[in-house]
Amino acid sequence: MDENYKLPEDCETMAEVRKGVDATDRELMALLDRRFGYMRAAARIKTDRNVVRDEARKAEVIENARADAEKRDLPHGKIAQIWGLLVETSITYELVEWDRIRS
């Protein structure tokens, strides 16, 4: 992975911007890989499939992301939507993993 990229405030060309975006996307993918690793761990640890879906925790995670985005002056409503999809995808992934481990 090419880590030789400029921070946004240092970019002077679109090529530099694109290089930074691509590097950031790779970093985000690595973070998603780690996050889904936690879903695999949860599937392994939880002994009851019915506790995989936890609506209170789902709401908390989405609200945490929304509030963090708002503090950063990012589009917090849209980020909450993205996190909603992320959490739902994570739940589905965890259920599949839960079933796979126990089959």
C-alpha positions as a LaTeX table, in Angstrom:
\begin{tabular}{lrrr}
\hline
Residue & $x$ (\AA) & $y$ (\AA) & $z$ (\AA) \\
\hline
Met1 & 0.00 & 0.00 & 0.00 \\
Asp2 & 1.35 & 3.40 & $-0.97$ \\
Glu3 & 1.40 & 5.48 & 2.19 \\
Asn4 & 3.15 & 8.39 & 0.49 \\
Tyr5 & 0.21 & 10.75 & 0.23 \\
Lys6 & $-0.50$ & 14.27 & 1.38 \\
Leu7 & $-3.03$ & 15.27 & 4.00 \\
Pro8 & $-6.03$ & 17.16 & 2.61 \\
Glu9 & $-4.79$ & 20.57 & 3.73 \\
Asp10 & $-1.48$ & 19.98 & 1.91 \\
Cys11 & $-2.95$ & 18.90 & $-1.46$ \\
Glu12 & $-2.37$ & 21.20 & $-4.40$ \\
Thr13 & $-3.51$ & 19.02 & $-7.31$ \\
Met14 & $-6.39$ & 16.67 & $-8.02$ \\
Ala15 & $-3.86$ & 13.84 & $-8.47$ \\
Glu16 & $-2.76$ & 14.38 & $-4.86$ \\
Val17 & $-6.40$ & 14.48 & $-3.71$ \\
Arg18 & $-7.17$ & 11.23 & $-5.53$ \\
Lys19 & $-4.09$ & 9.54 & $-4.14$ \\
Gly20 & $-5.16$ & 10.56 & $-0.64$ \\
Val21 & $-8.73$ & 9.37 & $-1.20$ \\
Asp22 & $-7.53$ & 6.00 & $-2.50$ \\
Ala23 & $-5.16$ & 5.56 & 0.45 \\
Thr24 & $-7.92$ & 6.53 & 2.87 \\
Asp25 & $-10.30$ & 4.03 & 1.26 \\
Arg26 & $-7.71$ & 1.27 & 1.78 \\
Glu27 & $-7.36$ & 2.33 & 5.42 \\
Leu28 & $-11.15$ & 2.28 & 5.83 \\
Met29 & $-11.26$ & $-1.22$ & 4.35 \\
Ala30 & $-8.65$ & $-2.38$ & 6.86 \\
Leu31 & $-10.78$ & $-0.90$ & 9.66 \\
Leu32 & $-13.89$ & $-2.61$ & 8.29 \\
Asp33 & $-11.96$ & $-5.88$ & 8.20 \\
Arg34 & $-11.14$ & $-5.41$ & 11.88 \\
Arg35 & $-14.74$ & $-4.42$ & 12.69 \\
Phe36 & $-16.10$ & $-7.55$ & 11.02 \\
Gly37 & $-13.50$ & $-9.54$ & 12.95 \\
Tyr38 & $-15.28$ & $-8.31$ & 16.07 \\
Met39 & $-18.53$ & $-9.62$ & 14.58 \\
Arg40 & $-16.88$ & $-13.03$ & 14.15 \\
Ala41 & $-15.73$ & $-12.85$ & 17.78 \\
Ala42 & $-19.25$ & $-11.92$ & 18.91 \\
Ala43 & $-20.67$ & $-14.86$ & 16.97 \\
Arg44 & $-18.18$ & $-17.14$ & 18.67 \\
Ile45 & $-18.83$ & $-15.73$ & 22.16 \\
Lys46 & $-22.63$ & $-15.44$ & 22.13 \\
Thr47 & $-24.27$ & $-18.71$ & 23.09 \\
Asp48 & $-27.79$ & $-17.68$ & 22.05 \\
Arg49 & $-28.54$ & $-16.72$ & 18.45 \\
Asn50 & $-31.49$ & $-14.62$ & 19.65 \\
Val51 & $-29.16$ & $-12.11$ & 21.33 \\
Val52 & $-27.27$ & $-11.32$ & 18.10 \\
Arg53 & $-29.81$ & $-8.60$ & 17.29 \\
Asp54 & $-29.74$ & $-5.99$ & 20.03 \\
Glu55 & $-31.84$ & $-2.99$ & 19.03 \\
Ala56 & $-30.71$ & $-0.88$ & 21.99 \\
Arg57 & $-27.04$ & $-1.44$ & 21.11 \\
Lys58 & $-27.78$ & $-0.79$ & 17.43 \\
Ala59 & $-29.36$ & 2.57 & 18.29 \\
Glu60 & $-26.44$ & 3.42 & 20.58 \\
Val61 & $-23.82$ & 2.69 & 17.89 \\
Ile62 & $-25.69$ & 4.75 & 15.29 \\
Glu63 & $-26.18$ & 7.64 & 17.70 \\
Asn64 & $-22.50$ & 7.56 & 18.68 \\
Ala65 & $-21.52$ & 7.84 & 15.01 \\
Arg66 & $-24.05$ & 10.60 & 14.38 \\
Ala67 & $-22.86$ & 12.62 & 17.39 \\
Asp68 & $-19.20$ & 12.15 & 16.48 \\
Ala69 & $-19.91$ & 13.25 & 12.92 \\
Glu70 & $-21.77$ & 16.31 & 14.16 \\
Lys71 & $-18.82$ & 17.30 & 16.38 \\
Arg72 & $-16.56$ & 17.02 & 13.33 \\
Asp73 & $-18.94$ & 19.17 & 11.27 \\
Leu74 & $-19.62$ & 16.27 & 8.91 \\
Pro75 & $-23.01$ & 15.44 & 7.35 \\
His76 & $-24.25$ & 13.69 & 10.48 \\
Gly77 & $-27.66$ & 12.66 & 9.14 \\
Lys78 & $-26.15$ & 10.86 & 6.17 \\
Ile79 & $-23.44$ & 9.33 & 8.34 \\
Ala80 & $-26.14$ & 7.99 & 10.67 \\
Gln81 & $-27.74$ & 6.38 & 7.60 \\
Ile82 & $-24.40$ & 4.86 & 6.58 \\
Trp83 & $-23.92$ & 3.53 & 10.12 \\
Gly84 & $-27.42$ & 2.10 & 10.09 \\
Leu85 & $-26.52$ & 0.11 & 6.98 \\
Leu86 & $-23.16$ & $-0.85$ & 8.50 \\
Val87 & $-24.81$ & $-2.13$ & 11.68 \\
Glu88 & $-27.50$ & $-4.06$ & 9.79 \\
Thr89 & $-24.83$ & $-5.61$ & 7.56 \\
Ser90 & $-22.82$ & $-6.48$ & 10.66 \\
Ile91 & $-25.82$ & $-8.16$ & 12.28 \\
Thr92 & $-26.49$ & $-10.21$ & 9.15 \\
Tyr93 & $-22.82$ & $-11.16$ & 8.95 \\
Glu94 & $-22.78$ & $-12.15$ & 12.63 \\
Leu95 & $-25.87$ & $-14.34$ & 12.19 \\
Val96 & $-24.26$ & $-16.12$ & 9.24 \\
Glu97 & $-21.08$ & $-16.61$ & 11.27 \\
Trp98 & $-23.09$ & $-17.81$ & 14.30 \\
Asp99 & $-24.79$ & $-20.44$ & 12.15 \\
Arg100 & $-21.53$ & $-21.43$ & 10.43 \\
Ile101 & $-19.71$ & $-21.97$ & 13.72 \\
Arg102 & $-22.48$ & $-24.18$ & 15.07 \\
Ser103 & $-23.26$ & $-26.23$ & 11.95 \\
\hline
\end{tabular}
